Amino acid sequence: RQSKGYGEITKRVVFSHGTEMAFTGKTVDGTSYDSKEQGTYVCAVGGLPLFSSEHKYDSGTGWPSFFQPVDPDHVIERIDTSAAGMTRVEVLCARTGAHLGHVFPDGPEPTGKRYCINAAALKFVP
């Protein structure tokens, strides 16, 4: 994977497993993290459809939050112990392995999951 051509925040998020600052995120095409526009969020690196605006909700955390991916096979969930004293579940793009964010068990029905995703790892397609 080449990191050439991506903005600094996107490179730090997707290739170095970073996290953008809360309440500031923009997708690679400039869509705000809290956009209510209807469409699909695809991987900024490989274009794989990941999340739909139909499954997006305001979690109050400052990051785009979804209660499910468009297809469970499009994301990889793996244990992440990189944060001191915390065990989280990291979410990666199944096509490229790009870091997207984390999933937590405190989301709304029907799944009870909160996919807390960095906007910089996504491209919005209306």
Tab-separated table of C-alpha atoms in Angstrom:
chain	number	residue	atom	x	y	z
A	1	ARG	CA	0.000	0.000	0.000
A	2	GLN	CA	1.228	3.427	-0.797
A	3	SER	CA	0.521	6.371	1.445
A	4	LYS	CA	1.350	8.883	-1.296
A	5	GLY	CA	-1.470	11.242	-2.207
A	6	TYR	CA	-3.295	11.103	1.144
A	7	GLY	CA	-3.543	13.983	3.612
A	8	GLU	CA	-1.491	13.822	6.818
A	9	ILE	CA	-4.459	12.943	9.039
A	10	THR	CA	-5.628	10.165	6.710
A	11	LYS	CA	-2.095	8.727	6.515
A	12	ARG	CA	-1.743	8.763	10.318
A	13	VAL	CA	-5.157	7.139	10.803
A	14	VAL	CA	-5.185	4.416	8.133
A	15	PHE	CA	-1.505	3.470	7.940
A	16	SER	CA	-0.337	4.159	11.532
A	17	HIS	CA	-3.553	3.184	13.385
A	18	GLY	CA	-4.027	6.756	14.607
A	19	THR	CA	-7.138	8.569	15.791
A	20	GLU	CA	-8.331	11.953	14.553
A	21	MET	CA	-9.373	14.581	17.104
A	22	ALA	CA	-13.006	14.328	18.201
A	23	PHE	CA	-15.510	16.739	16.609
A	24	THR	CA	-13.085	17.700	13.790
A	25	GLY	CA	-13.186	14.795	11.326
A	26	LYS	CA	-13.694	15.139	7.598
A	27	THR	CA	-13.749	12.379	5.011
A	28	VAL	CA	-11.134	12.502	2.242
A	29	ASP	CA	-13.703	14.266	0.038
A	30	GLY	CA	-14.415	16.899	2.730
A	31	THR	CA	-17.678	15.580	4.221
A	32	SER	CA	-18.015	16.506	7.916
A	33	TYR	CA	-18.050	13.706	10.505
A	34	ASP	CA	-21.592	14.724	11.559
A	35	SER	CA	-23.108	14.964	8.053
A	36	LYS	CA	-26.693	13.758	7.775
A	37	GLU	CA	-26.479	13.395	3.976
A	38	GLN	CA	-27.721	10.084	2.547
A	39	GLY	CA	-25.111	7.846	0.947
A	40	THR	CA	-22.400	5.259	1.458
A	41	TYR	CA	-19.076	5.575	3.253
A	42	VAL	CA	-16.324	3.681	1.437
A	43	CYS	CA	-12.710	2.990	2.419
A	44	ALA	CA	-10.513	5.998	1.601
A	45	VAL	CA	-7.766	3.623	0.449
A	46	GLY	CA	-9.506	0.906	-1.568
A	47	GLY	CA	-13.066	2.111	-2.153
A	48	LEU	CA	-14.782	-0.891	-0.526
A	49	PRO	CA	-18.294	0.079	0.708
A	50	LEU	CA	-18.143	-0.011	4.512
A	51	PHE	CA	-20.996	1.912	6.134
A	52	SER	CA	-24.335	3.414	5.116
A	53	SER	CA	-25.888	6.661	6.301
A	54	GLU	CA	-28.969	4.497	7.074
A	55	HIS	CA	-26.972	2.904	9.922
A	56	LYS	CA	-25.325	6.133	11.133
A	57	TYR	CA	-26.336	7.837	14.373
A	58	ASP	CA	-25.140	10.632	16.646
A	59	SER	CA	-23.321	8.930	19.527
A	60	GLY	CA	-22.190	12.257	21.002
A	61	THR	CA	-18.553	11.114	20.833
A	62	GLY	CA	-17.405	13.382	17.993
A	63	TRP	CA	-16.704	10.578	15.508
A	64	PRO	CA	-18.928	9.062	12.825
A	65	SER	CA	-20.807	6.219	14.524
A	66	PHE	CA	-22.694	3.355	12.921
A	67	PHE	CA	-24.572	0.418	14.446
A	68	GLN	CA	-23.517	-1.982	11.667
A	69	PRO	CA	-21.386	-2.177	8.492
A	70	VAL	CA	-23.053	-2.526	5.070
A	71	ASP	CA	-21.631	-6.062	4.902
A	72	PRO	CA	-19.905	-7.826	7.824
A	73	ASP	CA	-17.439	-9.346	5.334
A	74	HIS	CA	-16.211	-5.849	4.386
A	75	VAL	CA	-14.677	-5.213	7.821
A	76	ILE	CA	-12.231	-7.138	9.990
A	77	GLU	CA	-12.587	-6.910	13.762
A	78	ARG	CA	-9.534	-7.784	15.851
A	79	ILE	CA	-8.402	-7.383	19.444
A	80	ASP	CA	-6.318	-4.231	20.017
A	81	THR	CA	-4.204	-3.925	23.175
A	82	SER	CA	-2.175	-0.876	22.024
A	83	ALA	CA	-3.787	1.504	24.554
A	84	ALA	CA	-2.307	1.097	28.033
A	85	GLY	CA	-4.599	-0.936	30.243
A	86	MET	CA	-7.354	-1.174	27.633
A	87	THR	CA	-8.513	-3.979	25.399
A	88	ARG	CA	-10.526	-2.729	22.442
A	89	VAL	CA	-11.756	-4.211	19.187
A	90	GLU	CA	-10.119	-2.563	16.177
A	91	VAL	CA	-12.017	-2.259	12.882
A	92	LEU	CA	-10.062	-2.631	9.619
A	93	CYS	CA	-11.032	-2.568	5.943
A	94	ALA	CA	-11.198	-6.177	4.716
A	95	ARG	CA	-9.802	-5.201	1.289
A	96	THR	CA	-6.815	-3.052	2.284
A	97	GLY	CA	-6.252	-3.628	6.010
A	98	ALA	CA	-6.590	0.137	6.559
A	99	HIS	CA	-7.335	1.095	10.171
A	100	LEU	CA	-10.860	2.530	10.412
A	101	GLY	CA	-11.524	2.830	14.144
A	102	HIS	CA	-12.963	0.626	16.896
A	103	VAL	CA	-16.239	-1.106	17.731
A	104	PHE	CA	-17.769	-0.914	21.204
A	105	PRO	CA	-20.678	-2.815	22.817
A	106	ASP	CA	-22.618	0.344	23.777
A	107	GLY	CA	-24.548	1.114	20.597
A	108	PRO	CA	-28.277	1.282	19.875
A	109	GLU	CA	-30.634	-1.499	18.858
A	110	PRO	CA	-30.838	-3.605	16.783
A	111	THR	CA	-27.139	-4.557	17.151
A	112	GLY	CA	-26.034	-2.923	20.413
A	113	LYS	CA	-22.770	-2.047	18.647
A	114	ARG	CA	-21.097	1.322	18.094
A	115	TYR	CA	-18.659	1.368	15.205
A	116	CYS	CA	-16.646	4.474	16.125
A	117	ILE	CA	-14.910	5.308	12.849
A	118	ASN	CA	-12.378	7.979	11.890
A	119	ALA	CA	-13.871	10.195	9.172
A	120	ALA	CA	-10.379	10.527	7.634
A	121	ALA	CA	-10.442	6.780	6.822
A	122	LEU	CA	-13.577	7.195	4.720
A	123	LYS	CA	-14.782	8.676	1.451
A	124	PHE	CA	-18.454	9.657	1.206
A	125	VAL	CA	-20.399	8.649	-1.911
A	126	PRO	CA	-23.852	10.332	-2.131
